[in-house]
PDB file of C-alpha atoms in Angstrom:
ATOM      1  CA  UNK A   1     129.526  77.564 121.001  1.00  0.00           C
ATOM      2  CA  UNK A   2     129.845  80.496 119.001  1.00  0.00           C
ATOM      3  CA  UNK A   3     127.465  82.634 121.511  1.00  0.00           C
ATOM      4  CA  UNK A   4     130.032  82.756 123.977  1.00  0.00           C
ATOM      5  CA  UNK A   5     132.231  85.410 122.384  1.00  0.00           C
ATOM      6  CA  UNK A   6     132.516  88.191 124.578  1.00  0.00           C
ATOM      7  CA  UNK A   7     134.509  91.361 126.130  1.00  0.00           C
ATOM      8  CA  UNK A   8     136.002  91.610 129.181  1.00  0.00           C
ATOM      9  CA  UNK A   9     134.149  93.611 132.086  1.00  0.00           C
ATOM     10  CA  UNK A  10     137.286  95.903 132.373  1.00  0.00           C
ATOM     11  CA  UNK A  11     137.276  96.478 128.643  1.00  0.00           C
ATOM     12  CA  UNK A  12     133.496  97.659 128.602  1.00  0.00           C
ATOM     13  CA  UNK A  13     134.249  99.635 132.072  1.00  0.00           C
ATOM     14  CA  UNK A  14     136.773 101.323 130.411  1.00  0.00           C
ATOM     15  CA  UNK A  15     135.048 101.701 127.133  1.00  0.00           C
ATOM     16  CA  UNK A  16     131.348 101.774 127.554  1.00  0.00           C
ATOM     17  CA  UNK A  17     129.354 101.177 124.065  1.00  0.00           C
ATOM     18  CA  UNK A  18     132.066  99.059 123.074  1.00  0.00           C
ATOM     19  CA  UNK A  19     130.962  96.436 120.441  1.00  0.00           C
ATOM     20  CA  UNK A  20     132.504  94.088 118.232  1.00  0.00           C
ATOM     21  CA  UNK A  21     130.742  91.461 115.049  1.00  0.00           C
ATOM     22  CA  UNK A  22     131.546  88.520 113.846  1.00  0.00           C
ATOM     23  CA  UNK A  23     130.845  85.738 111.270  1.00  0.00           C
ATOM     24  CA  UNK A  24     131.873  82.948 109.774  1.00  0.00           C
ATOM     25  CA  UNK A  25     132.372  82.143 105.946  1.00  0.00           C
ATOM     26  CA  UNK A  26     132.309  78.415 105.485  1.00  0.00           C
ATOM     27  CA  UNK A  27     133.614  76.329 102.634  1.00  0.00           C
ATOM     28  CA  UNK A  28     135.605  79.223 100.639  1.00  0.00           C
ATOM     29  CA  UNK A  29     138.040  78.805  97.674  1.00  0.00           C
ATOM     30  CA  UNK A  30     140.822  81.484  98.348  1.00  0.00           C
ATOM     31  CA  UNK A  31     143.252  82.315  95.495  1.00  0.00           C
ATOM     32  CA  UNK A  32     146.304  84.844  94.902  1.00  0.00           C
ATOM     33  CA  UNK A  33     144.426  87.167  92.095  1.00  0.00           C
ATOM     34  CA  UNK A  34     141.415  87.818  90.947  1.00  0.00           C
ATOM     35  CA  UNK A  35     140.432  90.021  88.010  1.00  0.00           C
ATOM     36  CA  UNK A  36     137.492  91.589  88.674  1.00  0.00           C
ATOM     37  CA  UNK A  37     138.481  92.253  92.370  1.00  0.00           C
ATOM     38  CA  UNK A  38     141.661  94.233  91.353  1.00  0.00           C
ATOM     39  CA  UNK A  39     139.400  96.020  89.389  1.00  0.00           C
ATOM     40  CA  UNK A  40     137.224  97.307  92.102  1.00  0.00           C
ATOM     41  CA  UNK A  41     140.521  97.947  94.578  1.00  0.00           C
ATOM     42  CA  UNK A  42     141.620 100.496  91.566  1.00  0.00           C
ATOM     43  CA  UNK A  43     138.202 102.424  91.375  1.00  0.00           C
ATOM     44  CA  UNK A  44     137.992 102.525  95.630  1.00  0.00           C
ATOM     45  CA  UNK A  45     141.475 103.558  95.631  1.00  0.00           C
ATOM     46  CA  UNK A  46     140.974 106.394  92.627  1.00  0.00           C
ATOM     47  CA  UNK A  47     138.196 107.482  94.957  1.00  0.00           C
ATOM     48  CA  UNK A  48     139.644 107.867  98.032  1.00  0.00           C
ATOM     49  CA  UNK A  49     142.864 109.759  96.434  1.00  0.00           C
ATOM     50  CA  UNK A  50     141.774 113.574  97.028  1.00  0.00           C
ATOM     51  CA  UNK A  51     140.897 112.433 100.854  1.00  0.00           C
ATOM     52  CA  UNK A  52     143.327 114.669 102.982  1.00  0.00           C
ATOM     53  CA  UNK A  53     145.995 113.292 105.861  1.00  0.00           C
ATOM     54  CA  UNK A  54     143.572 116.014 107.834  1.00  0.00           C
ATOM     55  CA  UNK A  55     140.364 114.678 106.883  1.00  0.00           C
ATOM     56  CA  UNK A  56     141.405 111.033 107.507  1.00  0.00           C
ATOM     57  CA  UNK A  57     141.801 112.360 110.881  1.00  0.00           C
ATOM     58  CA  UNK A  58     138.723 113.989 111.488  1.00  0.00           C
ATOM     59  CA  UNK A  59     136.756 110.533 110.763  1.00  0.00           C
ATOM     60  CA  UNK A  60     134.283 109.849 113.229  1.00  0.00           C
ATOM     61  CA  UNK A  61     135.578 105.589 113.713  1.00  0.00           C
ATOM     62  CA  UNK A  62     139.615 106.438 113.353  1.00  0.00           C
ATOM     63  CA  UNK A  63     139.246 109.482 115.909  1.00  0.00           C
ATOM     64  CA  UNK A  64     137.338 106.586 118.331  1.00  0.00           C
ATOM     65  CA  UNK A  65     139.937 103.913 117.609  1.00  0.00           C
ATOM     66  CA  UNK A  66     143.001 106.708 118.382  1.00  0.00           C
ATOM     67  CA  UNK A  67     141.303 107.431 121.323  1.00  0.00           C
ATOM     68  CA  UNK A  68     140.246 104.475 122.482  1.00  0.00           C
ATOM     69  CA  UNK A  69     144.489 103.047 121.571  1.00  0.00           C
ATOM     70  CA  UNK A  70     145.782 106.119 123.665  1.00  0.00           C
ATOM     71  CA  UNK A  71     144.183 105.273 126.690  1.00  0.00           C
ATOM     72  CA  UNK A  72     145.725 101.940 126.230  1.00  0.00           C
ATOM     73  CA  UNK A  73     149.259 103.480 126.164  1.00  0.00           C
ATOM     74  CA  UNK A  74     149.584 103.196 122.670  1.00  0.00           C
ATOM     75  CA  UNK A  75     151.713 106.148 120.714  1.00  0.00           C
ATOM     76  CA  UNK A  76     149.173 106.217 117.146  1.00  0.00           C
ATOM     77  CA  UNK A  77     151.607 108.125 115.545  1.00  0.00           C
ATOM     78  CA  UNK A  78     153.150 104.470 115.031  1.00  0.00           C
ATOM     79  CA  UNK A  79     151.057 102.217 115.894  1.00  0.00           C
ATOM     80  CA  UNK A  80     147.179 103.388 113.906  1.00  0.00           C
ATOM     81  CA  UNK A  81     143.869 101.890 113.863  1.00  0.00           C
ATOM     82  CA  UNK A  82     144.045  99.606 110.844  1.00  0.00           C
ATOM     83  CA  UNK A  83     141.512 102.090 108.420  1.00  0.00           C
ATOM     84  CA  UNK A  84     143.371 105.064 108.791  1.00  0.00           C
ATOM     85  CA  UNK A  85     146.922 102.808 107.973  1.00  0.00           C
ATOM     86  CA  UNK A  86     145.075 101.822 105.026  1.00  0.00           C
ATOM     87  CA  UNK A  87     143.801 104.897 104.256  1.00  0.00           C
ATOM     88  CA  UNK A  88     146.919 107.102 104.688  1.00  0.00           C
ATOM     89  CA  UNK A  89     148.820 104.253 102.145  1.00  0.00           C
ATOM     90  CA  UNK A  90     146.539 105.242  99.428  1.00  0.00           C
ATOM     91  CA  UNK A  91     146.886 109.349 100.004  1.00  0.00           C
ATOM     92  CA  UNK A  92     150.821 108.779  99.735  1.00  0.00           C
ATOM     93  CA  UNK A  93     150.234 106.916  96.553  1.00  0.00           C
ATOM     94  CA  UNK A  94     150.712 102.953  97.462  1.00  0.00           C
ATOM     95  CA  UNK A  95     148.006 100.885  96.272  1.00  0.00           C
ATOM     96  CA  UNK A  96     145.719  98.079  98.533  1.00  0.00           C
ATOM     97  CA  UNK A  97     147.990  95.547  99.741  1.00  0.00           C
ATOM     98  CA  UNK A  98     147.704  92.297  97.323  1.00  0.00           C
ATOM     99  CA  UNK A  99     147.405  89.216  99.847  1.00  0.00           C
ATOM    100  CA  UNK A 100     145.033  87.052  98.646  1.00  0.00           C
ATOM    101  CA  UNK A 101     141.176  87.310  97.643  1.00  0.00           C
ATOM    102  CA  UNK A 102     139.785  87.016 100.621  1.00  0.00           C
ATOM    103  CA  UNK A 103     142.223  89.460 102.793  1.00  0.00           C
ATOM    104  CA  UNK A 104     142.045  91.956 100.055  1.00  0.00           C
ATOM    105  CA  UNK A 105     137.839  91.644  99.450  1.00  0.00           C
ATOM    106  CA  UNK A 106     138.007  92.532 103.139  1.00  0.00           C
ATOM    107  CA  UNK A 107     140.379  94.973 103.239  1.00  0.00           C
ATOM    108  CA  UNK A 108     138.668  96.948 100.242  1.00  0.00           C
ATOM    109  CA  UNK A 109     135.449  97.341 102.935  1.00  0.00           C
ATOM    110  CA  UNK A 110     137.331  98.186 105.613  1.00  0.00           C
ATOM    111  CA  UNK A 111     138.452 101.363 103.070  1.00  0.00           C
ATOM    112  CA  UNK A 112     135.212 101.889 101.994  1.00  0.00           C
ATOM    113  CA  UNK A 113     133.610 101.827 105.783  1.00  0.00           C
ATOM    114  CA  UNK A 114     136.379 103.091 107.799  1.00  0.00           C
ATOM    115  CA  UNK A 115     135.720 100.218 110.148  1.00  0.00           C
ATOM    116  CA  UNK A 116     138.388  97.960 110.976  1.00  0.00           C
ATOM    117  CA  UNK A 117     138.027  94.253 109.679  1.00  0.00           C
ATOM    118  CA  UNK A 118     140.397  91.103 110.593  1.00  0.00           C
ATOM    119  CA  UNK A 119     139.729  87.864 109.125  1.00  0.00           C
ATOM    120  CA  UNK A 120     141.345  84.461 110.775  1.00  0.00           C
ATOM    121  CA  UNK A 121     141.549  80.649 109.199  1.00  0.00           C
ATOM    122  CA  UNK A 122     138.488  79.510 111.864  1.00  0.00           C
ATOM    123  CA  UNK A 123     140.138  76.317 112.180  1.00  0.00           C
ATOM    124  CA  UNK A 124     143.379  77.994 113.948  1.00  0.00           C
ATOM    125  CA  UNK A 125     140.836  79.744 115.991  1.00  0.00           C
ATOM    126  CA  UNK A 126     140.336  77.683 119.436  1.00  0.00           C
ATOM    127  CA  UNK A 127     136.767  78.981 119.889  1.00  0.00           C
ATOM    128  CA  UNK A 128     135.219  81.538 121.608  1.00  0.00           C
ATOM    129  CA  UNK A 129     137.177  84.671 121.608  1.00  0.00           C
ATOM    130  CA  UNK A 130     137.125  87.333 123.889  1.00  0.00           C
ATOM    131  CA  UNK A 131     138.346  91.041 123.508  1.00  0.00           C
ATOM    132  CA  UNK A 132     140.374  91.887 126.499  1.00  0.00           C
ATOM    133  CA  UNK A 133     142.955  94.074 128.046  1.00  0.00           C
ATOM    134  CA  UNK A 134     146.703  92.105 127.717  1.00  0.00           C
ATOM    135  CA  UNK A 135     148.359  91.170 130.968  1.00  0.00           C
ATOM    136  CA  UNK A 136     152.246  92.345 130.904  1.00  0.00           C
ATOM    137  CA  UNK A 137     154.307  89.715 128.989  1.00  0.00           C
ATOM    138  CA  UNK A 138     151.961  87.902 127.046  1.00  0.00           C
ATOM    139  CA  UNK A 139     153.868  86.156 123.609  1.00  0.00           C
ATOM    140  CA  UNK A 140     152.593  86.537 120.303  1.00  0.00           C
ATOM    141  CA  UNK A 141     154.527  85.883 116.903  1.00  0.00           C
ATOM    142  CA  UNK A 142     152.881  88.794 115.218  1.00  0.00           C
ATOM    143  CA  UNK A 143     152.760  88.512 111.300  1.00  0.00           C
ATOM    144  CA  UNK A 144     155.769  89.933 109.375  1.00  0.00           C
ATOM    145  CA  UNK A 145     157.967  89.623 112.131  1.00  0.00           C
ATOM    146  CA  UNK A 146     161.021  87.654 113.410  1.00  0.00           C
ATOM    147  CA  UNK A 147     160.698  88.183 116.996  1.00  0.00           C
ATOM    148  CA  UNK A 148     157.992  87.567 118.969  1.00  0.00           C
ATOM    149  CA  UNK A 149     155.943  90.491 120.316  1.00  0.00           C
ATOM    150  CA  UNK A 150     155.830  90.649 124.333  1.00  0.00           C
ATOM    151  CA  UNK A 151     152.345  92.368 125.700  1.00  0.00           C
ATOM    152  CA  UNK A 152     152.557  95.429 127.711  1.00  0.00           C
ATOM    153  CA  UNK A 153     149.530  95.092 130.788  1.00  0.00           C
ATOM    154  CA  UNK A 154     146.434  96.627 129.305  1.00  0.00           C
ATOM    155  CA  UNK A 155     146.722  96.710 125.688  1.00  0.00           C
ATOM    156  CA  UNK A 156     143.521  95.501 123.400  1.00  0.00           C
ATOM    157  CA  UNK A 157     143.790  91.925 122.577  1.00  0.00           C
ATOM    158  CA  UNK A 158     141.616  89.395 120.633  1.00  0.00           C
ATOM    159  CA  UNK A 159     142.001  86.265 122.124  1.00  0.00           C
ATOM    160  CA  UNK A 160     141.117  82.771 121.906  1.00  0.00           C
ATOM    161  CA  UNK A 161     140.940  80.082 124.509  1.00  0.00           C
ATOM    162  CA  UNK A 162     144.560  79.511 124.070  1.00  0.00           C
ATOM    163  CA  UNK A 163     146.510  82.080 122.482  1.00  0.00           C
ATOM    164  CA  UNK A 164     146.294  85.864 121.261  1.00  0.00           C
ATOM    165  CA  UNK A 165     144.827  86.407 118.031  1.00  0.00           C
ATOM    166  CA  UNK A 166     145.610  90.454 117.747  1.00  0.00           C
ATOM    167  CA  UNK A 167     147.122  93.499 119.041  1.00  0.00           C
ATOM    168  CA  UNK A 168     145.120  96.865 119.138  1.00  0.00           C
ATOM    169  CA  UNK A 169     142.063  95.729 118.028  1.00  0.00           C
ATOM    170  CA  UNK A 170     142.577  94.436 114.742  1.00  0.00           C
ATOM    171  CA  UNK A 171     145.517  96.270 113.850  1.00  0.00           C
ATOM    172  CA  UNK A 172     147.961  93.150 113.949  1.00  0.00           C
ATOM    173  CA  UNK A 173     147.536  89.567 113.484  1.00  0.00           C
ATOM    174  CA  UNK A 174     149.383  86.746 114.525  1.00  0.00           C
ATOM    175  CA  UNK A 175     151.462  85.075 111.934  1.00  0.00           C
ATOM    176  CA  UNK A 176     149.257  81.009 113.050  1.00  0.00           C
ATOM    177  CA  UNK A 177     145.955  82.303 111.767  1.00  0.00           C
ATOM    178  CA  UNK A 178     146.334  84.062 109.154  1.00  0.00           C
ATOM    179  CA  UNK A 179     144.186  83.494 105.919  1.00  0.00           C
ATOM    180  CA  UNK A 180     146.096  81.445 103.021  1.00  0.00           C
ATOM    181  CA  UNK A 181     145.054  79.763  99.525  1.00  0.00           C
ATOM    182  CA  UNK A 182     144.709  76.644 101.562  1.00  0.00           C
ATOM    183  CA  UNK A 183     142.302  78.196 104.101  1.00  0.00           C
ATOM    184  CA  UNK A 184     138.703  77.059 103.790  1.00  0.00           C
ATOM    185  CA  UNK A 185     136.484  78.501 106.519  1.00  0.00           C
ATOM    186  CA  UNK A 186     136.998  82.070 107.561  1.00  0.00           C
ATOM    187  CA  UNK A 187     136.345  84.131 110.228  1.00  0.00           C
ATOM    188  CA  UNK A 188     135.764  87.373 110.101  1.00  0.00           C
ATOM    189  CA  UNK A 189     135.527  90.370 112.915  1.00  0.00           C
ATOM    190  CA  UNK A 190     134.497  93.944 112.898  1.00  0.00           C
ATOM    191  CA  UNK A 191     135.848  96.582 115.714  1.00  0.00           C
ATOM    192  CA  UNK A 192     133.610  98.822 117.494  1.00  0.00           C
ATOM    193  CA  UNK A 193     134.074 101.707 119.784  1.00  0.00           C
ATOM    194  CA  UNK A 194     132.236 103.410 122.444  1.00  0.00           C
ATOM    195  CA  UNK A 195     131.207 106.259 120.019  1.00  0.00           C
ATOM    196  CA  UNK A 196     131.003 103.667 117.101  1.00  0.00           C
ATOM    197  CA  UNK A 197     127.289 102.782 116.034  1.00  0.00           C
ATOM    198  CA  UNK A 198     126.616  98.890 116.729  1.00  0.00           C
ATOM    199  CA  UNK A 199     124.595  99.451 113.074  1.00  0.00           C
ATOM    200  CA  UNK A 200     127.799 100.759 111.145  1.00  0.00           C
ATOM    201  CA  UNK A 201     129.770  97.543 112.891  1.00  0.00           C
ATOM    202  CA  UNK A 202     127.359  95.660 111.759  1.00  0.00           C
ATOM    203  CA  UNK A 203     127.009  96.838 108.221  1.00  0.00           C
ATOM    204  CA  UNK A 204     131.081  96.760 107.508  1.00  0.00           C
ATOM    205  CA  UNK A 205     130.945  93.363 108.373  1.00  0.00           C
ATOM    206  CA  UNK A 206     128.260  92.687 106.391  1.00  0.00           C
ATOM    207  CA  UNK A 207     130.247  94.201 103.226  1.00  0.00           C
ATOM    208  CA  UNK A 208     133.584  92.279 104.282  1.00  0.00           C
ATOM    209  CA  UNK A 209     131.818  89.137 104.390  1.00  0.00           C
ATOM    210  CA  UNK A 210     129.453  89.392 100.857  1.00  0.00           C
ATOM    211  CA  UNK A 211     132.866  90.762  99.185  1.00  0.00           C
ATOM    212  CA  UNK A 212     134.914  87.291 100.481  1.00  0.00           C
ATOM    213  CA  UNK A 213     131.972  85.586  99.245  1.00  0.00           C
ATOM    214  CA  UNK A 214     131.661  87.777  96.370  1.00  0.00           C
ATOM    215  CA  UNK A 215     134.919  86.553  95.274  1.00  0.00           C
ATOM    216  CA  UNK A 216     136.245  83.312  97.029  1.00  0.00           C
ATOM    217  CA  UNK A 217     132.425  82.085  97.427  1.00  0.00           C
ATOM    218  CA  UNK A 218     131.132  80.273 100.833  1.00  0.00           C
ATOM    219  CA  UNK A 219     128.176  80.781 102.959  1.00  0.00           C
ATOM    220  CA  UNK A 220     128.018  83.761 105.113  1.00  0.00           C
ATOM    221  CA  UNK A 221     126.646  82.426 108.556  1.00  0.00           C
ATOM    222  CA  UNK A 222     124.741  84.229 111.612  1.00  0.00           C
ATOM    223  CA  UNK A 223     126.053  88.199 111.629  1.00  0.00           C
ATOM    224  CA  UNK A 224     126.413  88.300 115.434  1.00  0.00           C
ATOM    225  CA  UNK A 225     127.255  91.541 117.517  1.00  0.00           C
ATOM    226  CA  UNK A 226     128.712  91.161 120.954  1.00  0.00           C
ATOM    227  CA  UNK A 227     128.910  94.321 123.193  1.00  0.00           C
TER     228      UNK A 227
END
């Protein structure tokens, strides 16, 4: 059942006050463009254009995330928590990415909340998933790539019952669950951190999921936090 989604007892040793949210959008219609939701990625991206490289870094999630991904071994200067990649995109000028309307609805909350989001085609999701630390030499076919991606031990992985869903936090997918046109349930995460309010979790997920069903439709299920 869905109330077995947990994290790790190393990962909340090492992090204590580390959350994550979920939910589930059932019975969504998911197309390439949509009007209105360019739109509103145009006026979120005007608004976040005077933001500052040094302000971006100064934001109370994205400084938790960094320091939360150093601990892990992971060099942020190339590998960032997904809101300030987003973010920094828009200060040099580049636009929201244009996936699909219900990656993009999401990804237009994660830069309004400075939360990260990741959403996953529920039925390529082998039920529950757990956030946990890698072991060395896990395989994941990351998105966008050729090769696939061998773990490092101790990295921050979501994982299903079979397979790895993400790398550092929600910062990459893999390439077997990601959300298409055809997908019709979606599920949708929000990262915490132990400095990160459960409430502002909570709430970015609740704007990811009413802006996928905003604009690919669906019910929005139980919001439930996990920490």
């Amino acid at each position: 059942s869905t109330k077995d989604y947990s994290i790790s007892n190393e990962v909340r040793q090492k992090f204590p006050g580390i959350s994550f949210a979920y939910t589930i959008i059932k019975g969504v219609k998911i197309k390439k463009l949509e009007t209105e939701l360019e739109k509103l990625k145009k006026l979120t991206v005007e608004s976040k254009k005077s933001v500052t490289l040094a302000e971006v870094s100064e934001i109370t999630s994205i400084r938790n995330y960094r320091t939360m991904l150093k601990t892990t071994g992971v060099d942020t200067g190339s590998r960032r928590p997904s809101p300030e990649a987003l973010m920094r995109r828009i200060i040099q000028g580049k636009n929201l990415y244009n996936i699909n309307t219900a990656v993009d609805a999401y990804n237009l909350a994660v830069l309004e909340t400075n939360i990260g989001l990741g959403g996953f085609d529920l039925a390529k999701v082998s039920q529950p998933v757990v956030l946990r630390f890698s072991r060395s030499g896990e395989e994941m076919h990351l998105l966008g790539d050729e090769e696939k991606t061998k773990t490092k031990d101790g990295e921050l992985v979501y994982a299903d019952t079979d397979k790895l869903l993400t790398l550092d936090l929600n910062y990459r997918d893999i390439d077997a669950t990601k959300i298409t046109e055809k997908t019709k349930d979606v599920i949708l995460f929000a990262d915490g951190g132990p400095d990160i309010s459960p409430d502002d979790v909570v709430s970015a997920l609740k704007k990811g999921a009413s802006y996928i069903q905003k604009f690919c439709g669906g019910q929005v299920g139980e919001i439930i936090l996990v920490q």
